XYZ file of C-alpha atoms in Angstrom:
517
model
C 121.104 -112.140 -170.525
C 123.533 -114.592 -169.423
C 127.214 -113.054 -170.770
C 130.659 -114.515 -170.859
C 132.318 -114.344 -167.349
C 135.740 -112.196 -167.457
C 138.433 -113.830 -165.351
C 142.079 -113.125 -165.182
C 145.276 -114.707 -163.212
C 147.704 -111.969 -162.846
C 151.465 -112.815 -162.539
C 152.879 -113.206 -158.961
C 154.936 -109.871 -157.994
C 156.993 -109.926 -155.129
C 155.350 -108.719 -152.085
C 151.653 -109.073 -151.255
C 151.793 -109.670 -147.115
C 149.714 -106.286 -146.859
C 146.958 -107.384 -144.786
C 142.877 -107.290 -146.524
C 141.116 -104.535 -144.637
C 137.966 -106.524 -142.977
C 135.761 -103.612 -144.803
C 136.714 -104.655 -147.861
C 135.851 -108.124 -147.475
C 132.702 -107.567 -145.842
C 131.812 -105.593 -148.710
C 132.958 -108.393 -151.215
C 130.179 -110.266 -153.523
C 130.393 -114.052 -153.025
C 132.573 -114.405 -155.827
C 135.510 -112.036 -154.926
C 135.396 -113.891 -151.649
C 137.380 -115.997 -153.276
C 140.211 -114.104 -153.719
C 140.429 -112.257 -150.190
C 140.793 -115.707 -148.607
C 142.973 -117.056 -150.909
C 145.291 -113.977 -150.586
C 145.457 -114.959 -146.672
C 145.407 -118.931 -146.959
C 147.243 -119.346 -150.027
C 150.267 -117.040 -148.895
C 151.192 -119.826 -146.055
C 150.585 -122.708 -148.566
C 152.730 -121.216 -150.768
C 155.296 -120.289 -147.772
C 155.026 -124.847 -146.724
C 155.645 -125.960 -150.767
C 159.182 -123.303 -151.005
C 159.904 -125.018 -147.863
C 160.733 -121.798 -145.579
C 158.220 -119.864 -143.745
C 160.073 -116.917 -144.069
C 159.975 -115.899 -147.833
C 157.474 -113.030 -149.037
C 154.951 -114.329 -150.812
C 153.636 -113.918 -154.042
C 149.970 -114.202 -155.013
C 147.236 -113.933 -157.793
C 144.326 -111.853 -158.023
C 141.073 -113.268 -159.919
C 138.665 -110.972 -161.626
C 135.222 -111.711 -161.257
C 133.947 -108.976 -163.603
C 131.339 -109.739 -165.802
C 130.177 -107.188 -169.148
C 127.642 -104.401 -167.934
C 123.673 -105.990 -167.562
C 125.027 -109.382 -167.006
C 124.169 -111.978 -163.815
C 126.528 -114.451 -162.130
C 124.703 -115.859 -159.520
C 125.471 -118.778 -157.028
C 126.271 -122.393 -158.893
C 126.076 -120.803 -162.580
C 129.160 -120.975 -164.406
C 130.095 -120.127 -168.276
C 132.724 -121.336 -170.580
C 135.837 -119.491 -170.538
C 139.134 -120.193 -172.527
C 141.664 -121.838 -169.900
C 141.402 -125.063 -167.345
C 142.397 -123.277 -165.019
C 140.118 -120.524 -164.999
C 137.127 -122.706 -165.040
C 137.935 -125.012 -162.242
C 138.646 -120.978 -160.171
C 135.086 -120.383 -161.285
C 133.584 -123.476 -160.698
C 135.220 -123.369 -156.846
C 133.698 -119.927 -156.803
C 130.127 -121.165 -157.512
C 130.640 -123.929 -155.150
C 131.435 -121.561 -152.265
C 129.008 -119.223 -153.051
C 126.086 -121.853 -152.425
C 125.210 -121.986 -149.157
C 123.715 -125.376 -147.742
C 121.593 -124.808 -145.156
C 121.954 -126.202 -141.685
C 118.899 -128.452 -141.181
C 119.890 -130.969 -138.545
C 120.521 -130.418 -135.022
C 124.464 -129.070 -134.599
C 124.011 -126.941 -137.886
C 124.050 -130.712 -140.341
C 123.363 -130.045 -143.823
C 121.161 -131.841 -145.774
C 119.536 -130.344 -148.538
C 122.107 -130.125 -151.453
C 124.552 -132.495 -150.171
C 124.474 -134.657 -152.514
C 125.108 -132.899 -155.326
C 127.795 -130.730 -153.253
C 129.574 -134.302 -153.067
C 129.258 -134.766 -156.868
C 130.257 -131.753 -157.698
C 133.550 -131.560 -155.501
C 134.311 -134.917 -157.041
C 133.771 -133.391 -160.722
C 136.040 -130.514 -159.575
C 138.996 -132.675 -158.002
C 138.937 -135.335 -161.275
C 139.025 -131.671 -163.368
C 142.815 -131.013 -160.899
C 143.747 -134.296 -161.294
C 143.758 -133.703 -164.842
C 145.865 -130.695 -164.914
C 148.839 -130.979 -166.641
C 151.863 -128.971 -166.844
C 153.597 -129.043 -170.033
C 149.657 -128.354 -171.772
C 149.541 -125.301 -169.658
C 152.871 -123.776 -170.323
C 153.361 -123.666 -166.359
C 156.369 -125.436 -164.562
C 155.489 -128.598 -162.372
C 156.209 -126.704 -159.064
C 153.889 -123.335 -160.492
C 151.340 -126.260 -161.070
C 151.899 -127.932 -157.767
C 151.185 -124.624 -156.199
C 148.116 -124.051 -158.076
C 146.235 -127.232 -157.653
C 147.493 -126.675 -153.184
C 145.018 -123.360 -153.509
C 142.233 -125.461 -155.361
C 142.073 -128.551 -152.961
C 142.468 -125.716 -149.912
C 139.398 -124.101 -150.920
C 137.880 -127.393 -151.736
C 138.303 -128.703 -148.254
C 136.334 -125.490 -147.094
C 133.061 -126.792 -149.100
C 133.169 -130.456 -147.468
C 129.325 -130.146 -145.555
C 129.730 -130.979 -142.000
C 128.328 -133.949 -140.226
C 127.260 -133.864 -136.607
C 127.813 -136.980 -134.269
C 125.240 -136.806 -131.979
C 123.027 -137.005 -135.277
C 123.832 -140.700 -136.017
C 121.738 -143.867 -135.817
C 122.147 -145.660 -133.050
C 123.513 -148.847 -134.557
C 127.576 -149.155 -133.126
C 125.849 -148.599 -129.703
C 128.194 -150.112 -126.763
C 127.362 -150.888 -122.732
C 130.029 -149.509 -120.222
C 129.832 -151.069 -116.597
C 125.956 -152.098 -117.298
C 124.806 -148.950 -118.878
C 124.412 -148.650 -122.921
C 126.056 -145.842 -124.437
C 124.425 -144.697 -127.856
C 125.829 -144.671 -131.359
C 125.982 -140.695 -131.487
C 128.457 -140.184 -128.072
C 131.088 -142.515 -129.647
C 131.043 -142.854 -133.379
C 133.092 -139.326 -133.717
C 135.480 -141.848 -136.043
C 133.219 -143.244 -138.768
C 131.937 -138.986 -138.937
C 135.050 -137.712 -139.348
C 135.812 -140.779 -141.959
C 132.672 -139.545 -143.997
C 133.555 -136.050 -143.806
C 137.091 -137.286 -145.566
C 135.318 -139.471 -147.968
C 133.132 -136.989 -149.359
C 136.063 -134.536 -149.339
C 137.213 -136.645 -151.926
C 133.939 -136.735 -153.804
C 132.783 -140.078 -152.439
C 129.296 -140.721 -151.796
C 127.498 -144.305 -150.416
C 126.524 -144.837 -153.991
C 130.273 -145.753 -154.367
C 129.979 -148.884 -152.149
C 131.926 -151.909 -153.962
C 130.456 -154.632 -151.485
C 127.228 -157.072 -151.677
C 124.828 -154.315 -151.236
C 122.029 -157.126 -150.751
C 123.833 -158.497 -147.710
C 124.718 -154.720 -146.556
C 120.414 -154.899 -146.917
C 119.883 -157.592 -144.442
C 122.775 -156.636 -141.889
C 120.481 -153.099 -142.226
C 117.308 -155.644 -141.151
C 118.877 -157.725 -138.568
C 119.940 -153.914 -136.991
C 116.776 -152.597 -137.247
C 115.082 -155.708 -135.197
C 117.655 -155.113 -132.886
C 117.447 -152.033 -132.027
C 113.540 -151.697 -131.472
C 113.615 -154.981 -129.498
C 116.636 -152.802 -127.367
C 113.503 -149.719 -127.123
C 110.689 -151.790 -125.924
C 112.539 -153.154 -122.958
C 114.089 -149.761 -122.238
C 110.790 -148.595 -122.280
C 109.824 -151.099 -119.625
C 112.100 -150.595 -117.746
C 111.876 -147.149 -117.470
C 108.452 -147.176 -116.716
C 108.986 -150.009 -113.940
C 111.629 -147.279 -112.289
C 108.665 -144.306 -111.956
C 108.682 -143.751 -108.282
C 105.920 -141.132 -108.291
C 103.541 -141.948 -105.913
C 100.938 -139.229 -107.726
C 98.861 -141.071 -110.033
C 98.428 -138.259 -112.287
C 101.963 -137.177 -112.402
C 102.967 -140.951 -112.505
C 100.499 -141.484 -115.862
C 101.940 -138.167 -117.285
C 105.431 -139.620 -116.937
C 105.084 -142.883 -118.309
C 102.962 -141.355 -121.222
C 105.811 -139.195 -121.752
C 107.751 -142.459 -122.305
C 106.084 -144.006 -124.272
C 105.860 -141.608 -126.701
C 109.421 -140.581 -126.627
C 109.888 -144.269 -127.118
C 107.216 -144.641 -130.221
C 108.830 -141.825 -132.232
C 112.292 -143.762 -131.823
C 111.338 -146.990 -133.211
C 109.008 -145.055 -135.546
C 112.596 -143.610 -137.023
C 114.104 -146.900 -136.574
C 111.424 -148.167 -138.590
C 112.217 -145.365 -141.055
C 115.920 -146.353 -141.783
C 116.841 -146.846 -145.393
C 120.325 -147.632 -147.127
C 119.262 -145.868 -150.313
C 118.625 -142.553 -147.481
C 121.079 -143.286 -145.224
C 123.586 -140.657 -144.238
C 127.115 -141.688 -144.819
C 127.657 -141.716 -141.062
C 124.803 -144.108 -140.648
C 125.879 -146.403 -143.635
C 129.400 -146.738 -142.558
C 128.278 -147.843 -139.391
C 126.461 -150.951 -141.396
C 129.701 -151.016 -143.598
C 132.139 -151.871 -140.349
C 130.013 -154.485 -139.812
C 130.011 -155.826 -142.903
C 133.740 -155.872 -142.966
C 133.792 -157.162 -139.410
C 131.411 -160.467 -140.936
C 133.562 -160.944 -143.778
C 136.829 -160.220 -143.627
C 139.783 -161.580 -141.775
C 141.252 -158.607 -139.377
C 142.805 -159.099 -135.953
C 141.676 -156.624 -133.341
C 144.176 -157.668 -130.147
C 148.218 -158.051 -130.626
C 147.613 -161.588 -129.282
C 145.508 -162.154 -132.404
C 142.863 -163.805 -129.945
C 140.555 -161.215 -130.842
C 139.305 -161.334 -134.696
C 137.230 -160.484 -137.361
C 134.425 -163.461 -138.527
C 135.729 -163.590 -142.062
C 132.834 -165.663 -143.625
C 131.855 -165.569 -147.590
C 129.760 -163.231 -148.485
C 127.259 -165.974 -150.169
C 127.582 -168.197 -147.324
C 126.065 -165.117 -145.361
C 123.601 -164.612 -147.609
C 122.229 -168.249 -148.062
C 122.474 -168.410 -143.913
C 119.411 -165.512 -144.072
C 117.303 -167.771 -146.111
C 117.875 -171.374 -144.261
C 118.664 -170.297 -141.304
C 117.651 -167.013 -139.697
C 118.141 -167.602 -135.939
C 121.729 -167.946 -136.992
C 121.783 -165.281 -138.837
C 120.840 -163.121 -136.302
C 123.235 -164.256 -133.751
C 126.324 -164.235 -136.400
C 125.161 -159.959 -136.899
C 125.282 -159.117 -133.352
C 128.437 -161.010 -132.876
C 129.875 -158.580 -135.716
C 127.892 -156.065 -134.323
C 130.157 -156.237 -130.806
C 133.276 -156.684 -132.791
C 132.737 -153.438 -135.072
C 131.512 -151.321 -131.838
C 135.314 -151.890 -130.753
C 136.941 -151.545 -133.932
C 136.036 -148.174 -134.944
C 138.133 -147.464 -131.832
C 141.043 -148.745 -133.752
C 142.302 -146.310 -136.709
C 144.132 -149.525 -138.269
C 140.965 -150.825 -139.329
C 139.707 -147.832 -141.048
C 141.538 -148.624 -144.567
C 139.040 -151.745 -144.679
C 136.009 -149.645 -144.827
C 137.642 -146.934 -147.328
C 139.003 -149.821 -149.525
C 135.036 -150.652 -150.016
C 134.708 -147.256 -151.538
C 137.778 -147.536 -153.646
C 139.885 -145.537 -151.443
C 143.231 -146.531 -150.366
C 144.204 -145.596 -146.828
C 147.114 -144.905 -144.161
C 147.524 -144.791 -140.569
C 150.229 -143.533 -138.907
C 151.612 -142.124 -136.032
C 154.131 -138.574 -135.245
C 157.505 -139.822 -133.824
C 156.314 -137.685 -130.665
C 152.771 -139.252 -130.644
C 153.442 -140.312 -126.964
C 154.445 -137.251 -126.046
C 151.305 -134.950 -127.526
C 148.760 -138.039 -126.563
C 149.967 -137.862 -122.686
C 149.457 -133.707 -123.000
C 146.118 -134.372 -124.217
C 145.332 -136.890 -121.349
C 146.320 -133.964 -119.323
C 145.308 -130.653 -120.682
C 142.085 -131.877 -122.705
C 139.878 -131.326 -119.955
C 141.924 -128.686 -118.148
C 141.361 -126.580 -121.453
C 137.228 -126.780 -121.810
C 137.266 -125.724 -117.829
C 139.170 -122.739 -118.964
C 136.584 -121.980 -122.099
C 133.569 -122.449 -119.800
C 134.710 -120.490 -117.233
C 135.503 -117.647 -119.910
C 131.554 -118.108 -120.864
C 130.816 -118.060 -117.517
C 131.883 -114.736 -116.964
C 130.887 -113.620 -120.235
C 126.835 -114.601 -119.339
C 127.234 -113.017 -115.769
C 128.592 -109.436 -117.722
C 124.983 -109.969 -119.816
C 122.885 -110.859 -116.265
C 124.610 -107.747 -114.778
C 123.358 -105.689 -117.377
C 119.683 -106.860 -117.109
C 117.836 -103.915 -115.558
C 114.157 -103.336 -114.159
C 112.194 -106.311 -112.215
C 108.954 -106.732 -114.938
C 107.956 -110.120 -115.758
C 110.579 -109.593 -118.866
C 113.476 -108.747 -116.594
C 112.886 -111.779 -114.146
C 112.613 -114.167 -117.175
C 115.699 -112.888 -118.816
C 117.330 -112.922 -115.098
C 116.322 -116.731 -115.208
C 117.201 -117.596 -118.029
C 120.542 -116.080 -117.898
C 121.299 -117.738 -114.384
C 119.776 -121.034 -115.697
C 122.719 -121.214 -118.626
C 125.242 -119.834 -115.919
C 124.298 -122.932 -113.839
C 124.415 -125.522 -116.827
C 127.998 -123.966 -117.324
C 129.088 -124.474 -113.706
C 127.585 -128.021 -113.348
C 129.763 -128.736 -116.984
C 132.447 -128.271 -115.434
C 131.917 -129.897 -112.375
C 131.516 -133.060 -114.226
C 134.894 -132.488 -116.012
C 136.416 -131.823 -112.657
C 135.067 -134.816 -111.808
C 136.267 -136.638 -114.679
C 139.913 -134.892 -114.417
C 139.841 -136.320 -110.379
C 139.058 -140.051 -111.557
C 140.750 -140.557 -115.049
C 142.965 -137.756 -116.047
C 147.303 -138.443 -115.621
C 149.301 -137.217 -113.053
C 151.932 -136.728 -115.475
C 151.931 -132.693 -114.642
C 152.453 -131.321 -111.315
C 151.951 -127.642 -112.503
C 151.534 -125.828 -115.788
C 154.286 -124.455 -116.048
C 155.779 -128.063 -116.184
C 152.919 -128.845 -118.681
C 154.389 -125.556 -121.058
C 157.910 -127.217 -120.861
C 157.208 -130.566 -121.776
C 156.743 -130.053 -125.556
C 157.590 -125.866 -126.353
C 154.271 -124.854 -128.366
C 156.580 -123.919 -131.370
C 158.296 -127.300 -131.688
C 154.906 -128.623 -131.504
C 153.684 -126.133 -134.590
C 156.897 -126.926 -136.589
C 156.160 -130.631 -136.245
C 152.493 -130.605 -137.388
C 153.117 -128.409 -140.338
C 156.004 -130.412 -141.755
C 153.635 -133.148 -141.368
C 150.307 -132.423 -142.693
C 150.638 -129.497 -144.551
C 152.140 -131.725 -147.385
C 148.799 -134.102 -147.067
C 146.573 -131.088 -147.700
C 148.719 -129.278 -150.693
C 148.625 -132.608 -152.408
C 144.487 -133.025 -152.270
C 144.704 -135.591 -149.785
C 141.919 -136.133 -147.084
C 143.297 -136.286 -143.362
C 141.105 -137.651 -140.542
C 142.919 -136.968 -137.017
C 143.065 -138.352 -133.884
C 143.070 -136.266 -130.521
C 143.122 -137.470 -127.352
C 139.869 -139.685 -126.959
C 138.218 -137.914 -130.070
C 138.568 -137.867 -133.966
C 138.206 -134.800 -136.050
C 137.873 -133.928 -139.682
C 140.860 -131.642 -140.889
C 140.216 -128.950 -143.087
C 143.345 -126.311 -142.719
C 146.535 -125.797 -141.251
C 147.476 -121.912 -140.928
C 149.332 -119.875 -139.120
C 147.274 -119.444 -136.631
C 145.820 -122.584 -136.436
C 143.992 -125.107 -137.852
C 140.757 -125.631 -138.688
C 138.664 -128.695 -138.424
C 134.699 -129.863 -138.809
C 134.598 -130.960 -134.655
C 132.070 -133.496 -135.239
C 130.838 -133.261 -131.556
C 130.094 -129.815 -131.015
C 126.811 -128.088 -132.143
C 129.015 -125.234 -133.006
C 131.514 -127.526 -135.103
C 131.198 -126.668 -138.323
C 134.581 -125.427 -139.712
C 135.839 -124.607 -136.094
C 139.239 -122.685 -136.209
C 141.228 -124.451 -133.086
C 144.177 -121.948 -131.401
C 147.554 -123.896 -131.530
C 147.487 -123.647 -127.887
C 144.638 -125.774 -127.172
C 145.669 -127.778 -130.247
C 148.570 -129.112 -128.452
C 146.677 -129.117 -124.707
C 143.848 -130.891 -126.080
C 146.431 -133.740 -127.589
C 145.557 -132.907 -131.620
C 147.742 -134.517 -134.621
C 149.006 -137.298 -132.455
C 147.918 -139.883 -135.038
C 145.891 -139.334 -138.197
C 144.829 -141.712 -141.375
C 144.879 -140.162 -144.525
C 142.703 -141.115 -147.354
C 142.957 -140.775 -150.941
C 142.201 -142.475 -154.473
């Protein structure tokens, strides 16, 4: 039987930097999870809000205890006698459910949904908090809805780039670059909208014309498949019949399963990547936004109606007036001013901005980004060769491990021959050396800056989307030692703790919009 759930706040005392053992957490249920990571995280929050990093820090301890023969398990909750302590055990059931990584990168999907809803239930439950009802003083309160939104931002499911519809697709000297290798902005957006609780079902535009852009896109892009398909097949230089029919069957099939998932697209089952994607469009038909300082370059800004009556009498038009927004919103989503039009359509006000030293951290990015994955892939590099080295015997399963091992090795080394590559043709000359690179912007000035800037945002439930140099991220956590984002690119993204070093080599925090209701 079900029994009332036992949980107490204890009053801060003076000194809890004592550090957890890593036994004891390991040993922790779900629930008193919790309260190990809010001893660590909340202890710099609290450190950011007094406004001095040096202070001791108080803390709280929650008791998950329940009466002997009772059962708390993941997403069950009970009524207790305080708002505060049900919102702590609501964010307790919310961390203890696991979604399940179902997508390629570790995406989840089952349970998303209602994560979303229930994060937004949780954050209108803070919102509500109020001071004088709860005997606490506005700064005590302050503090105590910066630990709720910190672990909320730890239950926002991750999104995966690479795993978006190819509609915001965009050709570079000839050659067409797909939706997933450059929509890392409208991601990261979606990762901040459901942080606040916001879901595609909170769309305030025509949904009907959002329909028919959706239609127009779909036409488009399995016309854009057959003739790939063509063309690829026309390039087969095989002169082997057999291996030349095994190819272009190969082709074809790869190329039938695309459009059959083309086919498949649906608003109503659209991740939120995929319908913001529709969504810049949409704002890109009808609103009025200038994309170039000369103003030459701007949005179509046409009614809504108009746009809709032009599908009925006049398709052909239609069409043409779509992928003319189409090219316009494959461009925009490169500009961060632009992104408060798409939030606004969810009822979420926006702001872009920029660090006073934004220069300064974007032309150490333009620098060090690339100089920094070379570094991690050569540290992987000699991490495989260690596991080669160790191989022993020469059976069948010691020369397949062998070549597997020296297959990754190889995919490693031609990795970062490409950024090598890329570093010779695009990356500044700004840096002569590293050591020059170290003394252009110290690494603590660089710290001090970032947390003055966005630890604020975070403490006061707001959702921060940031920009790095070529690249946008999700932002979950600043600590002290650094921060921790959902890397929308990277397989292995999924609440990725980032060093301050590479931080600042890699260009982080030089711009960022921030999104809230």
């Amino acid at each position: 039987m079900l029994r009332r759930q036992r949980l107490s706040i204890h009053k801060p005392f003076v000194d809890t930097s004592t550090p957890i053992a890593p036994q004891a957490e390991k040993n922790a249920s779900p629930h008193h999870i919790l309260n190990l990571q809010q001893t660590r995280g909340n202890a710099y929050v609290r450190r950011m809000l007094d406004g001095t990093l040096q202070r001791q820090v108080p803390t709280k301890t929650i008791d998950f205890s329940v009466e002997e023969g009772s059962v708390i398990t993941a997403g069950e909750t009970v009524e207790t006698d305080s708002p505060l302590e049900d919102i702590e055990q609501k964010i307790a059931a919310l961390r203890a459910k696991k979604l399940k990584g179902e997508m390629p990168g570790g995406e989840e999907v089952s349970g998303r949904e209602e994560r979303v809803a229930e994060i937004r239930e949780i954050r209108e439950e803070i919102a509500s908090l109020d001071a004088k009802t709860l005997g606490m003083t506005p700064e005590a309160l302050k503090l105590k809805k910066a630990e709720f939104y910190a672990e909320l931002n730890r239950s926002v499911p991750f999104y995966m780039q690479t795993n978006n519809a190819d509609i915001l697709y965009a050709y570079t000297r000839g050659k067409r670059n797909v939706a997933g290798q450059r929509t890392c902005n409208v991601t990261s957006l979606s990762s901040a909208l459901e942080g606040l609780g916001v879901s595609s079902a909170d769309f305030t535009g025509d949904k009907q014309l959002l329909s028919l852009i959706l239609d127009e896109q779909q036409a488009a892009m399995t016309g854009i498949s057959e003739k790939e398909e063509a063309k690829e097949i026309e390039n087969i230089k095989d002169k082997d019949e057999k291996k030349k029919e095994k190819k272009q069957a190969d082709i074809r099939a790869r190329h039938e399963r695309k459009r059959e998932d083309i086919e498949s697209w649906n608003l109503d089952s659209f991740r939120l990547p995929d319908f913001m994607q529709l969504v810049v469009i949409y704002v890109m038909l009808t609103q009025e936004i200038f994309l170039s300082g000369d103003k030459k370059v701007k949005a179509l800004n046409i009614p809504v109606n108009d746009l809709k009556k032009m599908a009925v009498d006049n398709p052909a038009q239609f069409k043409e007036t779509v992928q003319q927004a189409q090219q316009l919103a494959r461009n925009a989503i490169l500009k961060p001013a632009t992104f408060s039009r798409y939030a606004g359509l969810f009822g979420i006000k926006n702001e872009n901005k920029s660090l006073p030293d934004w220069k300064k951290i974007h032309k150490m990015g333009g620098w060090g980004r690339m100089r920094w994955d070379i570094r991690e892939l050569e540290t992987q590099i000699e991490a495989e060769q260690k596991k080669l080295d160790a191989i022993k015997g020469d059976d069948k399963n010691a020369q397949r491990a062998r070549k597997t091992a020296q297959q990754k090795i190889n995919s490693l080394k031609a990795r970062i021959k490409r950024k090598e590559a890329w570093i010779d043709k695009k990356s500044s000359s700004d840096f002569t050396s590293l050591d020059e690179f170290e003394d252009y912007f110290p690494l603590d000035d660089y710290k001090a800056l970032i947390e003055k800037t966005y630890l604020p945002l975070l403490n006061s439930g707001k959702q921060v989307e940031i920009s790095m140099y070529n690249h946008f991220v999700y932002l979950i956590a600043i600590e002290d030692d650094g921060v921790t984002v959902h890397e929308v690119g990277e397989g292995d993204g999924k609440q990725k703790k980032i060093s301050w070093e590479k931080a600042r080599a890699a260009g982080y925090f030089y711009s960022y919009n921030v999104f809230y209701k």
